Amino acid sequence: MRTTNPAVKKNKVVIWEASIAACAVLILGIYAVNQNGSGTSPNPVTNNPSGGVVENNGPGPAISAKHRVNIDGVIDEVSADGQSFRIGELWVTVTEKTTYGITGPTAPDPSEQLVSKEFKVGNTVSGFTSEDVTSGKVTADVIYNNF
């Protein structure tokens, strides 16, 4: 003899009905999301690189920009006068025309920047020169940091 509980059968039916209803809601939601304003499916995306016109008006105004850096590294040696230092094979000389720190509208206050006019062995230095760094000896235009 087999006994079945009618409450168990009823629970199984309710679970199946709820599952089918949830699937239907998901299908309708996916269908609704993939429609555009006209009620039709969206147009496929095509890549046509030669069909558009690209105008190069130069870079727009920068909110924040990276500075050009071609002097970068740890100081290996400092000259006796303290106005030249060596990073690897590159000797860098600073003059009265060399500017220190980062400038611009988004630059931090000079007191908050990690830049010093005193060069020491072991300091990390970043800067820029308009001269050819492959020559082995340059004059720095800007020293961004020295710490």
PDB file of C-alpha atoms in Angstrom:
ATOM      1  CA  MET A   1       0.000   0.000   0.000  1.00  0.00           C
ATOM      2  CA  ARG A   2       1.211   3.371  -0.925  1.00  0.00           C
ATOM      3  CA  THR A   3       0.273   6.510   0.883  1.00  0.00           C
ATOM      4  CA  THR A   4       0.720   9.883  -0.635  1.00  0.00           C
ATOM      5  CA  ASN A   5       0.421  13.170   1.062  1.00  0.00           C
ATOM      6  CA  PRO A   6      -1.741  15.581  -0.976  1.00  0.00           C
ATOM      7  CA  ALA A   7       0.074  18.568   0.535  1.00  0.00           C
ATOM      8  CA  VAL A   8       3.383  17.381  -0.980  1.00  0.00           C
ATOM      9  CA  LYS A   9       1.828  17.072  -4.443  1.00  0.00           C
ATOM     10  CA  LYS A  10       0.312  20.518  -4.100  1.00  0.00           C
ATOM     11  CA  ASN A  11       3.691  22.033  -3.095  1.00  0.00           C
ATOM     12  CA  LYS A  12       5.386  20.472  -6.130  1.00  0.00           C
ATOM     13  CA  VAL A  13       2.787  21.955  -8.443  1.00  0.00           C
ATOM     14  CA  VAL A  14       3.156  25.390  -6.859  1.00  0.00           C
ATOM     15  CA  ILE A  15       6.964  25.227  -7.215  1.00  0.00           C
ATOM     16  CA  TRP A  16       6.688  24.246 -10.901  1.00  0.00           C
ATOM     17  CA  GLU A  17       4.169  27.020 -11.602  1.00  0.00           C
ATOM     18  CA  ALA A  18       6.375  29.605  -9.879  1.00  0.00           C
ATOM     19  CA  SER A  19       9.429  28.437 -11.865  1.00  0.00           C
ATOM     20  CA  ILE A  20       7.612  28.691 -15.193  1.00  0.00           C
ATOM     21  CA  ALA A  21       6.299  32.153 -14.260  1.00  0.00           C
ATOM     22  CA  ALA A  22       9.825  33.315 -13.329  1.00  0.00           C
ATOM     23  CA  CYS A  23      11.193  32.076 -16.661  1.00  0.00           C
ATOM     24  CA  ALA A  24       8.436  33.902 -18.515  1.00  0.00           C
ATOM     25  CA  VAL A  25       9.232  37.136 -16.658  1.00  0.00           C
ATOM     26  CA  LEU A  26      12.936  36.771 -17.539  1.00  0.00           C
ATOM     27  CA  ILE A  27      12.162  36.161 -21.215  1.00  0.00           C
ATOM     28  CA  LEU A  28       9.876  39.192 -21.395  1.00  0.00           C
ATOM     29  CA  GLY A  29      12.477  41.329 -19.597  1.00  0.00           C
ATOM     30  CA  ILE A  30      15.251  40.303 -21.987  1.00  0.00           C
ATOM     31  CA  TYR A  31      12.983  40.940 -24.967  1.00  0.00           C
ATOM     32  CA  ALA A  32      11.995  44.391 -23.656  1.00  0.00           C
ATOM     33  CA  VAL A  33      15.600  45.438 -22.998  1.00  0.00           C
ATOM     34  CA  ASN A  34      16.656  44.513 -26.536  1.00  0.00           C
ATOM     35  CA  GLN A  35      14.061  46.729 -28.196  1.00  0.00           C
ATOM     36  CA  ASN A  36      14.603  50.252 -29.492  1.00  0.00           C
ATOM     37  CA  GLY A  37      12.029  53.061 -29.489  1.00  0.00           C
ATOM     38  CA  SER A  38      10.221  51.875 -32.626  1.00  0.00           C
ATOM     39  CA  GLY A  39       9.455  48.454 -31.200  1.00  0.00           C
ATOM     40  CA  THR A  40      11.746  46.560 -33.560  1.00  0.00           C
ATOM     41  CA  SER A  41      14.976  44.829 -32.781  1.00  0.00           C
ATOM     42  CA  PRO A  42      18.053  47.051 -32.815  1.00  0.00           C
ATOM     43  CA  ASN A  43      20.121  47.407 -35.953  1.00  0.00           C
ATOM     44  CA  PRO A  44      23.307  45.361 -36.017  1.00  0.00           C
ATOM     45  CA  VAL A  45      26.531  47.243 -35.307  1.00  0.00           C
ATOM     46  CA  THR A  46      28.774  47.598 -38.331  1.00  0.00           C
ATOM     47  CA  ASN A  47      32.358  48.736 -38.425  1.00  0.00           C
ATOM     48  CA  ASN A  48      33.032  50.962 -41.411  1.00  0.00           C
ATOM     49  CA  PRO A  49      36.374  52.694 -40.835  1.00  0.00           C
ATOM     50  CA  SER A  50      36.502  54.328 -44.262  1.00  0.00           C
ATOM     51  CA  GLY A  51      32.955  55.681 -44.123  1.00  0.00           C
ATOM     52  CA  GLY A  52      33.482  58.385 -41.505  1.00  0.00           C
ATOM     53  CA  VAL A  53      35.390  61.631 -41.603  1.00  0.00           C
ATOM     54  CA  VAL A  54      37.884  62.260 -38.852  1.00  0.00           C
ATOM     55  CA  GLU A  55      38.950  65.816 -38.239  1.00  0.00           C
ATOM     56  CA  ASN A  56      42.152  66.413 -36.333  1.00  0.00           C
ATOM     57  CA  ASN A  57      41.861  69.747 -34.627  1.00  0.00           C
ATOM     58  CA  GLY A  58      44.652  68.965 -32.218  1.00  0.00           C
ATOM     59  CA  PRO A  59      44.203  68.017 -28.598  1.00  0.00           C
ATOM     60  CA  GLY A  60      41.446  69.659 -26.659  1.00  0.00           C
ATOM     61  CA  PRO A  61      41.951  71.437 -23.378  1.00  0.00           C
ATOM     62  CA  ALA A  62      43.388  69.029 -20.868  1.00  0.00           C
ATOM     63  CA  ILE A  63      41.974  68.683 -17.412  1.00  0.00           C
ATOM     64  CA  SER A  64      44.998  66.709 -16.353  1.00  0.00           C
ATOM     65  CA  ALA A  65      48.011  65.782 -18.418  1.00  0.00           C
ATOM     66  CA  LYS A  66      51.240  63.915 -18.022  1.00  0.00           C
ATOM     67  CA  HIS A  67      54.439  65.886 -18.282  1.00  0.00           C
ATOM     68  CA  ARG A  68      57.121  64.808 -20.689  1.00  0.00           C
ATOM     69  CA  VAL A  69      59.917  63.058 -18.830  1.00  0.00           C
ATOM     70  CA  ASN A  70      63.262  62.070 -20.311  1.00  0.00           C
ATOM     71  CA  ILE A  71      65.376  62.431 -17.168  1.00  0.00           C
ATOM     72  CA  ASP A  72      64.321  59.726 -14.758  1.00  0.00           C
ATOM     73  CA  GLY A  73      66.136  57.576 -12.245  1.00  0.00           C
ATOM     74  CA  VAL A  74      68.180  57.390  -9.061  1.00  0.00           C
ATOM     75  CA  ILE A  75      71.167  59.707  -8.628  1.00  0.00           C
ATOM     76  CA  ASP A  76      74.422  57.717  -8.699  1.00  0.00           C
ATOM     77  CA  GLU A  77      76.866  60.612  -8.303  1.00  0.00           C
ATOM     78  CA  VAL A  78      76.756  64.348  -7.560  1.00  0.00           C
ATOM     79  CA  SER A  79      79.411  66.851  -8.644  1.00  0.00           C
ATOM     80  CA  ALA A  80      81.392  68.789  -6.052  1.00  0.00           C
ATOM     81  CA  ASP A  81      79.459  72.016  -6.726  1.00  0.00           C
ATOM     82  CA  GLY A  82      76.109  70.176  -6.397  1.00  0.00           C
ATOM     83  CA  GLN A  83      74.849  71.532  -9.729  1.00  0.00           C
ATOM     84  CA  SER A  84      75.357  68.337 -11.748  1.00  0.00           C
ATOM     85  CA  PHE A  85      74.408  64.753 -11.088  1.00  0.00           C
ATOM     86  CA  ARG A  86      74.669  61.413 -12.852  1.00  0.00           C
ATOM     87  CA  ILE A  87      71.834  58.962 -13.497  1.00  0.00           C
ATOM     88  CA  GLY A  88      73.309  55.869 -15.098  1.00  0.00           C
ATOM     89  CA  GLU A  89      75.426  57.145 -17.994  1.00  0.00           C
ATOM     90  CA  LEU A  90      73.658  60.531 -18.218  1.00  0.00           C
ATOM     91  CA  TRP A  91      75.127  63.654 -16.597  1.00  0.00           C
ATOM     92  CA  VAL A  92      72.503  66.310 -15.891  1.00  0.00           C
ATOM     93  CA  THR A  93      73.385  69.920 -15.131  1.00  0.00           C
ATOM     94  CA  VAL A  94      70.975  72.349 -13.502  1.00  0.00           C
ATOM     95  CA  THR A  95      71.249  76.089 -14.103  1.00  0.00           C
ATOM     96  CA  GLU A  96      69.441  79.226 -12.981  1.00  0.00           C
ATOM     97  CA  LYS A  97      67.084  78.688 -15.952  1.00  0.00           C
ATOM     98  CA  THR A  98      66.011  75.259 -14.644  1.00  0.00           C
ATOM     99  CA  THR A  99      62.521  75.334 -13.150  1.00  0.00           C
ATOM    100  CA  TYR A 100      61.497  73.091 -10.272  1.00  0.00           C
ATOM    101  CA  GLY A 101      58.176  71.351  -9.654  1.00  0.00           C
ATOM    102  CA  ILE A 102      55.014  70.795 -11.625  1.00  0.00           C
ATOM    103  CA  THR A 103      53.031  73.740 -12.947  1.00  0.00           C
ATOM    104  CA  GLY A 104      49.533  74.000 -14.343  1.00  0.00           C
ATOM    105  CA  PRO A 105      45.956  74.351 -13.183  1.00  0.00           C
ATOM    106  CA  THR A 106      45.827  70.904 -11.545  1.00  0.00           C
ATOM    107  CA  ALA A 107      49.308  70.977  -9.991  1.00  0.00           C
ATOM    108  CA  PRO A 108      49.573  70.754  -6.221  1.00  0.00           C
ATOM    109  CA  ASP A 109      50.994  73.635  -4.198  1.00  0.00           C
ATOM    110  CA  PRO A 110      54.801  73.896  -4.384  1.00  0.00           C
ATOM    111  CA  SER A 111      55.012  73.129  -0.667  1.00  0.00           C
ATOM    112  CA  GLU A 112      53.277  69.780  -1.285  1.00  0.00           C
ATOM    113  CA  GLN A 113      55.521  68.688  -4.160  1.00  0.00           C
ATOM    114  CA  LEU A 114      58.443  66.316  -3.672  1.00  0.00           C
ATOM    115  CA  VAL A 115      61.103  68.549  -5.171  1.00  0.00           C
ATOM    116  CA  SER A 116      64.288  69.924  -3.674  1.00  0.00           C
ATOM    117  CA  LYS A 117      67.091  72.023  -5.154  1.00  0.00           C
ATOM    118  CA  GLU A 118      69.661  69.965  -3.237  1.00  0.00           C
ATOM    119  CA  PHE A 119      70.757  66.830  -5.098  1.00  0.00           C
ATOM    120  CA  LYS A 120      71.986  63.808  -3.108  1.00  0.00           C
ATOM    121  CA  VAL A 121      73.156  60.335  -4.075  1.00  0.00           C
ATOM    122  CA  GLY A 122      70.190  57.956  -3.820  1.00  0.00           C
ATOM    123  CA  ASN A 123      67.532  60.587  -4.558  1.00  0.00           C
ATOM    124  CA  THR A 124      64.937  59.768  -7.198  1.00  0.00           C
ATOM    125  CA  VAL A 125      64.814  62.465  -9.876  1.00  0.00           C
ATOM    126  CA  SER A 126      62.430  63.058 -12.785  1.00  0.00           C
ATOM    127  CA  GLY A 127      62.756  65.911 -15.232  1.00  0.00           C
ATOM    128  CA  PHE A 128      62.852  67.068 -18.802  1.00  0.00           C
ATOM    129  CA  THR A 129      65.464  68.412 -21.155  1.00  0.00           C
ATOM    130  CA  SER A 130      65.066  69.606 -24.727  1.00  0.00           C
ATOM    131  CA  GLU A 131      68.574  68.346 -25.476  1.00  0.00           C
ATOM    132  CA  ASP A 132      69.511  64.904 -26.785  1.00  0.00           C
ATOM    133  CA  VAL A 133      69.805  62.532 -23.817  1.00  0.00           C
ATOM    134  CA  THR A 134      71.862  60.072 -25.870  1.00  0.00           C
ATOM    135  CA  SER A 135      74.731  62.594 -25.885  1.00  0.00           C
ATOM    136  CA  GLY A 136      75.552  61.652 -22.280  1.00  0.00           C
ATOM    137  CA  LYS A 137      75.461  65.226 -20.909  1.00  0.00           C
ATOM    138  CA  VAL A 138      72.445  67.557 -20.842  1.00  0.00           C
ATOM    139  CA  THR A 139      71.123  70.661 -19.118  1.00  0.00           C
ATOM    140  CA  ALA A 140      67.775  70.194 -17.372  1.00  0.00           C
ATOM    141  CA  ASP A 141      64.921  72.460 -18.417  1.00  0.00           C
ATOM    142  CA  VAL A 142      62.620  71.238 -15.621  1.00  0.00           C
ATOM    143  CA  ILE A 143      63.089  69.081 -12.534  1.00  0.00           C
ATOM    144  CA  TYR A 144      59.678  67.666 -11.604  1.00  0.00           C
ATOM    145  CA  ASN A 145      60.722  65.794  -8.477  1.00  0.00           C
ATOM    146  CA  ASN A 146      63.845  65.199  -6.420  1.00  0.00           C
ATOM    147  CA  PHE A 147      63.394  63.241  -3.212  1.00  0.00           C
TER     148      PHE A 147
END
